[in-house]
């Protein structure tokens, strides 16, 4: 029974021993502002992937430029060798003239016998 229904105000109010005061605990809700751990890992690995990709592309461009420098060097070398070959061919042509060979032979004391000499070109 409720204490206000007992009828006499002089009586002391007896409290019901069965009732215990309930201690209510409020749950604390914490709101975290920021990025979660999974998102941080995702961002970290994506940045790591992009950096690795940039390094790979840079290394490829460096290798390509190295090949281009080697190719230019080889082209210059081929050009100089072609010029040297042309000069040597001119020198061969001047040294292998029949008149020159005949002059050298006459200086050495050789005589020509026209019946046995054959010129092949």
mmCIF file of N, CA and C in Angstrom:
data_model
loop_
_atom_site.group_PDB
_atom_site.id
_atom_site.type_symbol
_atom_site.label_atom_id
_atom_site.label_comp_id
_atom_site.label_asym_id
_atom_site.label_seq_id
_atom_site.Cartn_x
_atom_site.Cartn_y
_atom_site.Cartn_z
ATOM 1 N N UNK A 1 0.793 -1.186 0.000
ATOM 2 C CA UNK A 1 0.000 0.000 0.000
ATOM 3 C C UNK A 1 0.830 1.241 0.000
ATOM 4 N N UNK A 2 0.257 2.206 -0.554
ATOM 5 C CA UNK A 2 0.965 3.458 -0.648
ATOM 6 C C UNK A 2 0.867 4.192 0.673
ATOM 7 N N UNK A 3 1.844 4.988 0.967
ATOM 8 C CA UNK A 3 1.897 5.654 2.260
ATOM 9 C C UNK A 3 0.825 6.721 2.419
ATOM 10 N N UNK A 4 0.304 7.280 1.410
ATOM 11 C CA UNK A 4 -0.723 8.325 1.537
ATOM 12 C C UNK A 4 -2.115 7.722 1.729
ATOM 13 N N UNK A 5 -2.290 6.441 1.681
ATOM 14 C CA UNK A 5 -3.578 5.803 1.879
ATOM 15 C C UNK A 5 -3.754 5.243 3.311
ATOM 16 N N UNK A 6 -2.834 5.455 4.225
ATOM 17 C CA UNK A 6 -2.947 4.856 5.557
ATOM 18 C C UNK A 6 -3.963 5.603 6.435
ATOM 19 N N UNK A 7 -4.298 6.741 6.180
ATOM 20 C CA UNK A 7 -5.345 7.440 6.890
ATOM 21 C C UNK A 7 -4.885 8.318 8.025
ATOM 22 N N UNK A 8 -3.895 7.979 8.804
ATOM 23 C CA UNK A 8 -3.457 8.769 9.932
ATOM 24 C C UNK A 8 -2.104 9.358 9.612
ATOM 25 N N UNK A 9 -2.034 10.641 9.790
ATOM 26 C CA UNK A 9 -0.785 11.303 9.468
ATOM 27 C C UNK A 9 0.224 11.169 10.598
ATOM 28 N N UNK A 10 -0.213 10.779 11.759
ATOM 29 C CA UNK A 10 0.679 10.676 12.906
ATOM 30 C C UNK A 10 1.493 9.398 12.846
ATOM 31 N N UNK A 11 1.056 8.501 12.113
ATOM 32 C CA UNK A 11 1.821 7.253 12.036
ATOM 33 C C UNK A 11 3.062 7.486 11.172
ATOM 34 N N UNK A 12 4.038 6.781 11.539
ATOM 35 C CA UNK A 12 5.265 6.936 10.761
ATOM 36 C C UNK A 12 5.166 6.113 9.465
ATOM 37 N N UNK A 13 5.737 6.621 8.544
ATOM 38 C CA UNK A 13 5.694 5.956 7.253
ATOM 39 C C UNK A 13 6.746 4.877 7.262
ATOM 40 N N UNK A 14 6.281 3.716 7.044
ATOM 41 C CA UNK A 14 7.222 2.609 6.971
ATOM 42 C C UNK A 14 7.588 2.383 5.495
ATOM 43 N N UNK A 15 8.802 2.224 5.351
ATOM 44 C CA UNK A 15 9.248 1.998 3.997
ATOM 45 C C UNK A 15 9.279 0.510 3.720
ATOM 46 N N UNK A 16 8.957 0.201 2.568
ATOM 47 C CA UNK A 16 8.924 -1.188 2.164
ATOM 48 C C UNK A 16 10.375 -1.665 2.003
ATOM 49 N N UNK A 17 10.749 -2.720 2.801
ATOM 50 C CA UNK A 17 12.140 -3.168 2.709
ATOM 51 C C UNK A 17 12.435 -3.872 1.383
ATOM 52 N N UNK A 18 11.411 -4.226 0.702
ATOM 53 C CA UNK A 18 11.638 -4.924 -0.553
ATOM 54 C C UNK A 18 12.160 -3.966 -1.633
ATOM 55 N N UNK A 19 11.824 -2.767 -1.485
ATOM 56 C CA UNK A 19 12.236 -1.805 -2.497
ATOM 57 C C UNK A 19 13.674 -1.372 -2.262
ATOM 58 N N UNK A 20 14.389 -1.438 -3.275
ATOM 59 C CA UNK A 20 15.758 -0.936 -3.204
ATOM 60 C C UNK A 20 15.868 0.193 -4.210
ATOM 61 N N UNK A 21 16.679 1.076 -3.859
ATOM 62 C CA UNK A 21 16.856 2.188 -4.780
ATOM 63 C C UNK A 21 17.635 1.693 -6.003
ATOM 64 N N UNK A 22 17.074 1.994 -7.080
ATOM 65 C CA UNK A 22 17.720 1.590 -8.323
ATOM 66 C C UNK A 22 18.767 2.644 -8.690
ATOM 67 N N UNK A 23 19.905 2.124 -8.941
ATOM 68 C CA UNK A 23 20.976 3.018 -9.390
ATOM 69 C C UNK A 23 21.015 2.901 -10.910
ATOM 70 N N UNK A 24 20.704 3.975 -11.480
ATOM 71 C CA UNK A 24 20.676 3.937 -12.940
ATOM 72 C C UNK A 24 22.032 4.406 -13.471
ATOM 73 N N UNK A 25 22.514 3.634 -14.383
ATOM 74 C CA UNK A 25 23.775 3.996 -15.015
ATOM 75 C C UNK A 25 23.488 4.436 -16.448
ATOM 76 N N UNK A 26 23.967 5.555 -16.735
ATOM 77 C CA UNK A 26 23.787 6.056 -18.085
ATOM 78 C C UNK A 26 24.972 5.599 -18.936
ATOM 79 N N UNK A 27 24.642 5.177 -20.090
ATOM 80 C CA UNK A 27 25.696 4.776 -21.000
ATOM 81 C C UNK A 27 26.332 6.023 -21.591
ATOM 82 N N UNK A 28 27.636 5.978 -21.586
ATOM 83 C CA UNK A 28 28.341 7.103 -22.169
ATOM 84 C C UNK A 28 28.570 6.819 -23.648
ATOM 85 N N UNK A 29 28.128 7.703 -24.414
ATOM 86 C CA UNK A 29 28.325 7.582 -25.848
ATOM 87 C C UNK A 29 29.403 8.587 -26.231
ATOM 88 N N UNK A 30 30.484 8.043 -26.747
ATOM 89 C CA UNK A 30 31.559 8.936 -27.167
ATOM 90 C C UNK A 30 31.560 8.992 -28.691
ATOM 91 N N UNK A 31 31.621 10.172 -29.166
ATOM 92 C CA UNK A 31 31.653 10.388 -30.608
ATOM 93 C C UNK A 31 33.091 10.728 -30.974
ATOM 94 N N UNK A 32 33.645 9.893 -31.803
ATOM 95 C CA UNK A 32 35.027 10.136 -32.223
ATOM 96 C C UNK A 32 35.019 10.826 -33.576
ATOM 97 N N UNK A 33 35.698 11.900 -33.587
ATOM 98 C CA UNK A 33 35.834 12.624 -34.833
ATOM 99 C C UNK A 33 37.166 12.219 -35.452
ATOM 100 N N UNK A 34 37.161 11.863 -36.698
ATOM 101 C CA UNK A 34 38.407 11.490 -37.364
ATOM 102 C C UNK A 34 38.199 10.276 -38.250
ATOM 103 N N UNK A 35 39.307 9.651 -38.562
ATOM 104 C CA UNK A 35 39.310 8.533 -39.503
ATOM 105 C C UNK A 35 39.527 7.240 -38.732
ATOM 106 N N UNK A 36 38.812 6.206 -39.125
ATOM 107 C CA UNK A 36 38.955 4.933 -38.444
ATOM 108 C C UNK A 36 40.255 4.251 -38.890
ATOM 109 N N UNK A 37 40.608 3.210 -38.172
ATOM 110 C CA UNK A 37 41.848 2.492 -38.463
ATOM 111 C C UNK A 37 41.843 1.835 -39.827
ATOM 112 N N UNK A 38 40.713 1.260 -40.221
ATOM 113 C CA UNK A 38 40.629 0.608 -41.534
ATOM 114 C C UNK A 38 40.796 1.629 -42.659
ATOM 115 N N UNK A 39 40.198 2.802 -42.480
ATOM 116 C CA UNK A 39 40.350 3.850 -43.494
ATOM 117 C C UNK A 39 41.792 4.329 -43.568
ATOM 118 N N UNK A 40 42.440 4.433 -42.394
ATOM 119 C CA UNK A 40 43.833 4.850 -42.385
ATOM 120 C C UNK A 40 44.702 3.850 -43.136
ATOM 121 N N UNK A 41 44.468 2.563 -42.910
ATOM 122 C CA UNK A 41 45.226 1.540 -43.635
ATOM 123 C C UNK A 41 44.956 1.602 -45.139
ATOM 124 N N UNK A 42 43.701 1.805 -45.494
ATOM 125 C CA UNK A 42 43.358 1.902 -46.914
ATOM 126 C C UNK A 42 44.064 3.086 -47.547
ATOM 127 N N UNK A 43 44.042 4.232 -46.897
ATOM 128 C CA UNK A 43 44.719 5.408 -47.420
ATOM 129 C C UNK A 43 46.228 5.184 -47.495
ATOM 130 N N UNK A 44 46.787 4.564 -46.459
ATOM 131 C CA UNK A 44 48.228 4.310 -46.428
ATOM 132 C C UNK A 44 48.653 3.420 -47.592
ATOM 133 N N UNK A 45 47.929 2.327 -47.803
ATOM 134 C CA UNK A 45 48.307 1.417 -48.883
ATOM 135 C C UNK A 45 48.050 2.019 -50.261
ATOM 136 N N UNK A 46 47.020 2.835 -50.388
ATOM 137 C CA UNK A 46 46.788 3.478 -51.688
ATOM 138 C C UNK A 46 47.882 4.503 -51.978
ATOM 139 N N UNK A 47 48.314 5.246 -50.978
ATOM 140 C CA UNK A 47 49.411 6.197 -51.173
ATOM 141 C C UNK A 47 50.706 5.455 -51.469
ATOM 142 N N UNK A 48 50.933 4.358 -50.761
ATOM 143 C CA UNK A 48 52.121 3.541 -51.003
ATOM 144 C C UNK A 48 52.110 2.994 -52.425
ATOM 145 N N UNK A 49 50.963 2.555 -52.897
ATOM 146 C CA UNK A 49 50.834 2.047 -54.270
ATOM 147 C C UNK A 49 51.114 3.146 -55.287
ATOM 148 N N UNK A 50 50.576 4.338 -55.046
ATOM 149 C CA UNK A 50 50.796 5.453 -55.973
ATOM 150 C C UNK A 50 52.260 5.870 -56.017
ATOM 151 N N UNK A 51 52.922 5.876 -54.871
ATOM 152 C CA UNK A 51 54.343 6.226 -54.832
ATOM 153 C C UNK A 51 55.164 5.179 -55.597
ATOM 154 N N UNK A 52 54.842 3.896 -55.387
ATOM 155 C CA UNK A 52 55.550 2.831 -56.102
ATOM 156 C C UNK A 52 55.313 2.942 -57.606
ATOM 157 N N UNK A 53 54.095 3.262 -57.993
ATOM 158 C CA UNK A 53 53.778 3.419 -59.409
ATOM 159 C C UNK A 53 54.555 4.597 -60.012
ATOM 160 N N UNK A 54 54.627 5.706 -59.286
ATOM 161 C CA UNK A 54 55.396 6.862 -59.767
ATOM 162 C C UNK A 54 56.884 6.527 -59.894
ATOM 163 N N UNK A 55 57.416 5.794 -58.931
ATOM 164 C CA UNK A 55 58.822 5.390 -59.012
ATOM 165 C C UNK A 55 59.066 4.468 -60.200
ATOM 166 N N UNK A 56 58.139 3.569 -60.465
ATOM 167 C CA UNK A 56 58.267 2.662 -61.600
ATOM 168 C C UNK A 56 58.248 3.433 -62.917
ATOM 169 N N UNK A 57 57.338 4.380 -63.031
ATOM 170 C CA UNK A 57 57.255 5.186 -64.253
ATOM 171 C C UNK A 57 58.525 6.022 -64.423
ATOM 172 N N UNK A 58 59.020 6.608 -63.345
ATOM 173 C CA UNK A 58 60.244 7.401 -63.410
ATOM 174 C C UNK A 58 61.439 6.541 -63.810
ATOM 175 N N UNK A 59 61.517 5.340 -63.266
ATOM 176 C CA UNK A 59 62.618 4.436 -63.629
ATOM 177 C C UNK A 59 62.541 4.056 -65.102
ATOM 178 N N UNK A 60 61.339 3.829 -65.606
ATOM 179 C CA UNK A 60 61.171 3.499 -67.026
ATOM 180 C C UNK A 60 61.604 4.673 -67.909
ATOM 181 N N UNK A 61 61.215 5.887 -67.548
ATOM 182 C CA UNK A 61 61.622 7.051 -68.332
ATOM 183 C C UNK A 61 63.139 7.228 -68.296
ATOM 184 N N UNK A 62 63.759 6.962 -67.157
ATOM 185 C CA UNK A 62 65.214 7.056 -67.060
ATOM 186 C C UNK A 62 65.872 6.015 -67.962
ATOM 187 N N UNK A 63 65.326 4.819 -67.983
ATOM 188 C CA UNK A 63 65.869 3.765 -68.834
ATOM 189 C C UNK A 63 65.692 4.123 -70.316
ATOM 190 N N UNK A 64 64.543 4.670 -70.670
ATOM 191 C CA UNK A 64 64.297 5.066 -72.059
ATOM 192 C C UNK A 64 65.250 6.183 -72.474
ATOM 193 N N UNK A 65 65.469 7.163 -71.610
ATOM 194 C CA UNK A 65 66.387 8.251 -71.958
ATOM 195 C C UNK A 65 67.816 7.727 -72.077
ATOM 196 N N UNK A 66 68.184 6.756 -71.243
ATOM 197 C CA UNK A 66 69.503 6.141 -71.353
ATOM 198 C C UNK A 66 69.658 5.448 -72.699
ATOM 199 N N UNK A 67 68.622 4.721 -73.124
ATOM 200 C CA UNK A 67 68.665 4.068 -74.432
ATOM 201 C C UNK A 67 68.742 5.094 -75.555
ATOM 202 N N UNK A 68 68.050 6.217 -75.403
ATOM 203 C CA UNK A 68 68.112 7.267 -76.424
ATOM 204 C C UNK A 68 69.518 7.860 -76.522
ATOM 205 N N UNK A 69 70.178 8.090 -75.371
ATOM 206 C CA UNK A 69 71.544 8.602 -75.396
ATOM 207 C C UNK A 69 72.486 7.606 -76.070
ATOM 208 N N UNK A 70 72.315 6.320 -75.772
ATOM 209 C CA UNK A 70 73.146 5.303 -76.400
ATOM 210 C C UNK A 70 72.904 5.257 -77.907
ATOM 211 N N UNK A 71 71.651 5.404 -78.321
ATOM 212 C CA UNK A 71 71.318 5.372 -79.736
ATOM 213 C C UNK A 71 71.932 6.566 -80.468
ATOM 214 N N UNK A 72 71.871 7.749 -79.873
ATOM 215 C CA UNK A 72 72.476 8.928 -80.483
ATOM 216 C C UNK A 72 73.985 8.756 -80.592
ATOM 217 N N UNK A 73 74.596 8.200 -79.544
ATOM 218 C CA UNK A 73 76.039 7.954 -79.564
ATOM 219 C C UNK A 73 76.395 6.974 -80.676
ATOM 220 N N UNK A 74 75.621 5.916 -80.827
ATOM 221 C CA UNK A 74 75.865 4.933 -81.888
ATOM 222 C C UNK A 74 75.677 5.551 -83.270
ATOM 223 N N UNK A 75 74.690 6.410 -83.426
ATOM 224 C CA UNK A 75 74.479 7.063 -84.715
ATOM 225 C C UNK A 75 75.663 7.955 -85.075
ATOM 226 N N UNK A 76 76.202 8.678 -84.095
ATOM 227 C CA UNK A 76 77.386 9.500 -84.352
ATOM 228 C C UNK A 76 78.577 8.624 -84.722
ATOM 229 N N UNK A 77 78.713 7.507 -84.022
ATOM 230 C CA UNK A 77 79.804 6.586 -84.297
ATOM 231 C C UNK A 77 79.673 5.982 -85.697
ATOM 232 N N UNK A 78 78.459 5.624 -86.073
ATOM 233 C CA UNK A 78 78.214 5.087 -87.416
ATOM 234 C C UNK A 78 78.544 6.131 -88.474
ATOM 235 N N UNK A 79 78.180 7.384 -88.211
ATOM 236 C CA UNK A 79 78.462 8.463 -89.166
ATOM 237 C C UNK A 79 79.961 8.652 -89.345
ATOM 238 N N UNK A 80 80.715 8.667 -88.231
ATOM 239 C CA UNK A 80 82.168 8.840 -88.340
ATOM 240 C C UNK A 80 82.807 7.644 -89.041
ATOM 241 N N UNK A 81 82.324 6.434 -88.755
ATOM 242 C CA UNK A 81 82.878 5.251 -89.421
ATOM 243 C C UNK A 81 82.542 5.240 -90.909
ATOM 244 N N UNK A 82 81.349 5.721 -91.262
ATOM 245 C CA UNK A 82 80.976 5.801 -92.681
ATOM 246 C C UNK A 82 81.870 6.805 -93.406
ATOM 247 N N UNK A 83 82.147 7.934 -92.772
ATOM 248 C CA UNK A 83 83.045 8.921 -93.367
ATOM 249 C C UNK A 83 84.458 8.356 -93.515
ATOM 250 N N UNK A 84 84.912 7.647 -92.480
ATOM 251 C CA UNK A 84 86.248 7.046 -92.548
ATOM 252 C C UNK A 84 86.300 5.988 -93.647
ATOM 253 N N UNK A 85 85.247 5.214 -93.806
ATOM 254 C CA UNK A 85 85.185 4.198 -94.863
ATOM 255 C C UNK A 85 85.224 4.861 -96.236
ATOM 256 N N UNK A 86 84.497 5.957 -96.402
ATOM 257 C CA UNK A 86 84.526 6.695 -97.670
ATOM 258 C C UNK A 86 85.919 7.213 -97.987
ATOM 259 N N UNK A 87 86.602 7.752 -96.967
ATOM 260 C CA UNK A 87 87.966 8.253 -97.168
ATOM 261 C C UNK A 87 88.909 7.113 -97.539
ATOM 262 N N UNK A 88 88.733 5.965 -96.882
ATOM 263 C CA UNK A 88 89.586 4.815 -97.198
ATOM 264 C C UNK A 88 89.318 4.295 -98.612
ATOM 265 N N UNK A 89 88.086 4.324 -99.073
ATOM 266 C CA UNK A 89 87.771 3.893 -100.441
ATOM 267 C C UNK A 89 88.408 4.830 -101.468
ATOM 268 N N UNK A 90 88.362 6.133 -101.158
ATOM 269 C CA UNK A 90 89.013 7.101 -102.051
ATOM 270 C C UNK A 90 90.509 6.824 -102.092
ATOM 271 N N UNK A 91 91.084 6.547 -100.913
ATOM 272 C CA UNK A 91 92.514 6.263 -100.844
ATOM 273 C C UNK A 91 92.846 4.967 -101.600
ATOM 274 N N UNK A 92 92.006 3.962 -101.507
ATOM 275 C CA UNK A 92 92.215 2.711 -102.248
ATOM 276 C C UNK A 92 92.159 2.980 -103.743
ATOM 277 N N UNK A 93 91.198 3.780 -104.160
ATOM 278 C CA UNK A 93 91.071 4.106 -105.583
ATOM 279 C C UNK A 93 92.310 4.848 -106.100
ATOM 280 N N UNK A 94 92.825 5.779 -105.300
ATOM 281 C CA UNK A 94 94.012 6.527 -105.763
ATOM 282 C C UNK A 94 95.254 5.646 -105.755
ATOM 283 N N UNK A 95 95.365 4.761 -104.784
ATOM 284 C CA UNK A 95 96.560 3.913 -104.720
ATOM 285 C C UNK A 95 96.525 2.751 -105.716
ATOM 286 N N UNK A 96 95.363 2.351 -106.162
ATOM 287 C CA UNK A 96 95.290 1.211 -107.074
ATOM 288 C C UNK A 96 95.145 1.620 -108.537
ATOM 289 N N UNK A 97 95.481 2.847 -108.866
ATOM 290 C CA UNK A 97 95.474 3.275 -110.268
ATOM 291 C C UNK A 97 96.578 2.533 -111.032
ATOM 292 N N UNK A 98 96.254 2.104 -112.218
ATOM 293 C CA UNK A 98 97.266 1.358 -112.990
ATOM 294 C C UNK A 98 98.509 2.189 -113.330
ATOM 295 N N UNK A 99 98.362 3.489 -113.543
ATOM 296 C CA UNK A 99 99.514 4.341 -113.867
ATOM 297 C C UNK A 99 100.479 4.404 -112.687
ATOM 298 N N UNK A 100 99.936 4.534 -111.498
ATOM 299 C CA UNK A 100 100.770 4.612 -110.299
ATOM 300 C C UNK A 100 101.526 3.304 -110.099
ATOM 301 N N UNK A 101 100.817 2.182 -110.244
ATOM 302 C CA UNK A 101 101.460 0.879 -110.066
ATOM 303 C C UNK A 101 102.571 0.702 -111.111
ATOM 304 N N UNK A 102 102.340 1.166 -112.320
ATOM 305 C CA UNK A 102 103.339 1.044 -113.384
ATOM 306 C C UNK A 102 104.557 1.908 -113.071
ATOM 307 N N UNK A 103 104.365 3.093 -112.516
ATOM 308 C CA UNK A 103 105.494 3.965 -112.156
ATOM 309 C C UNK A 103 106.343 3.321 -111.065
ATOM 310 N N UNK A 104 105.692 2.749 -110.070
ATOM 311 C CA UNK A 104 106.425 2.106 -108.972
ATOM 312 C C UNK A 104 107.201 0.907 -109.511
ATOM 313 N N UNK A 105 106.571 0.162 -110.413
ATOM 314 C CA UNK A 105 107.243 -1.009 -110.977
ATOM 315 C C UNK A 105 108.463 -0.594 -111.797
ATOM 316 N N UNK A 106 108.375 0.476 -112.541
ATOM 317 C CA UNK A 106 109.512 0.943 -113.334
ATOM 318 C C UNK A 106 110.630 1.447 -112.441
ATOM 319 N N UNK A 107 110.275 2.057 -111.282
ATOM 320 C CA UNK A 107 111.305 2.505 -110.336
ATOM 321 C C UNK A 107 112.061 1.312 -109.759
ATOM 322 N N UNK A 108 111.382 0.206 -109.626
ATOM 323 C CA UNK A 108 112.025 -0.980 -109.066
ATOM 324 C C UNK A 108 112.783 -1.784 -110.131
ATOM 325 N N UNK A 109 112.688 -1.351 -111.352
ATOM 326 C CA UNK A 109 113.442 -1.996 -112.415
ATOM 327 C C UNK A 109 112.670 -3.037 -113.189
ATOM 328 N N UNK A 110 111.389 -3.076 -113.079
ATOM 329 C CA UNK A 110 110.586 -4.032 -113.824
ATOM 330 C C UNK A 110 110.202 -3.423 -115.159
ATOM 331 N N UNK A 111 110.129 -4.254 -116.151
ATOM 332 C CA UNK A 111 109.724 -3.793 -117.469
ATOM 333 C C UNK A 111 108.419 -4.458 -117.821
ATOM 334 N N UNK A 112 107.662 -3.836 -118.698
ATOM 335 C CA UNK A 112 106.365 -4.395 -119.043
ATOM 336 C C UNK A 112 106.461 -5.106 -120.397
ATOM 337 N N UNK A 113 105.815 -6.211 -120.463
ATOM 338 C CA UNK A 113 105.719 -6.961 -121.695
ATOM 339 C C UNK A 113 104.246 -6.922 -122.069
ATOM 340 N N UNK A 114 103.895 -6.121 -123.068
ATOM 341 C CA UNK A 114 102.500 -5.882 -123.383
ATOM 342 C C UNK A 114 101.778 -7.120 -123.877
ATOM 343 N N UNK A 115 102.463 -8.091 -124.370
ATOM 344 C CA UNK A 115 101.802 -9.277 -124.865
ATOM 345 C C UNK A 115 101.303 -10.178 -123.742
ATOM 346 N N UNK A 116 101.900 -10.095 -122.551
ATOM 347 C CA UNK A 116 101.474 -10.946 -121.450
ATOM 348 C C UNK A 116 100.634 -10.227 -120.396
ATOM 349 N N UNK A 117 100.525 -8.925 -120.474
ATOM 350 C CA UNK A 117 99.777 -8.161 -119.466
ATOM 351 C C UNK A 117 98.313 -8.094 -119.882
ATOM 352 N N UNK A 118 97.470 -8.415 -118.914
ATOM 353 C CA UNK A 118 96.033 -8.324 -119.140
ATOM 354 C C UNK A 118 95.435 -7.476 -118.016
ATOM 355 N N UNK A 119 94.634 -6.530 -118.388
ATOM 356 C CA UNK A 119 93.990 -5.645 -117.407
ATOM 357 C C UNK A 119 92.529 -6.068 -117.303
ATOM 358 N N UNK A 120 92.130 -6.384 -116.087
ATOM 359 C CA UNK A 120 90.750 -6.821 -115.844
ATOM 360 C C UNK A 120 90.102 -5.801 -114.914
ATOM 361 N N UNK A 121 88.969 -5.355 -115.343
ATOM 362 C CA UNK A 121 88.252 -4.401 -114.508
ATOM 363 C C UNK A 121 86.929 -4.957 -114.097
#
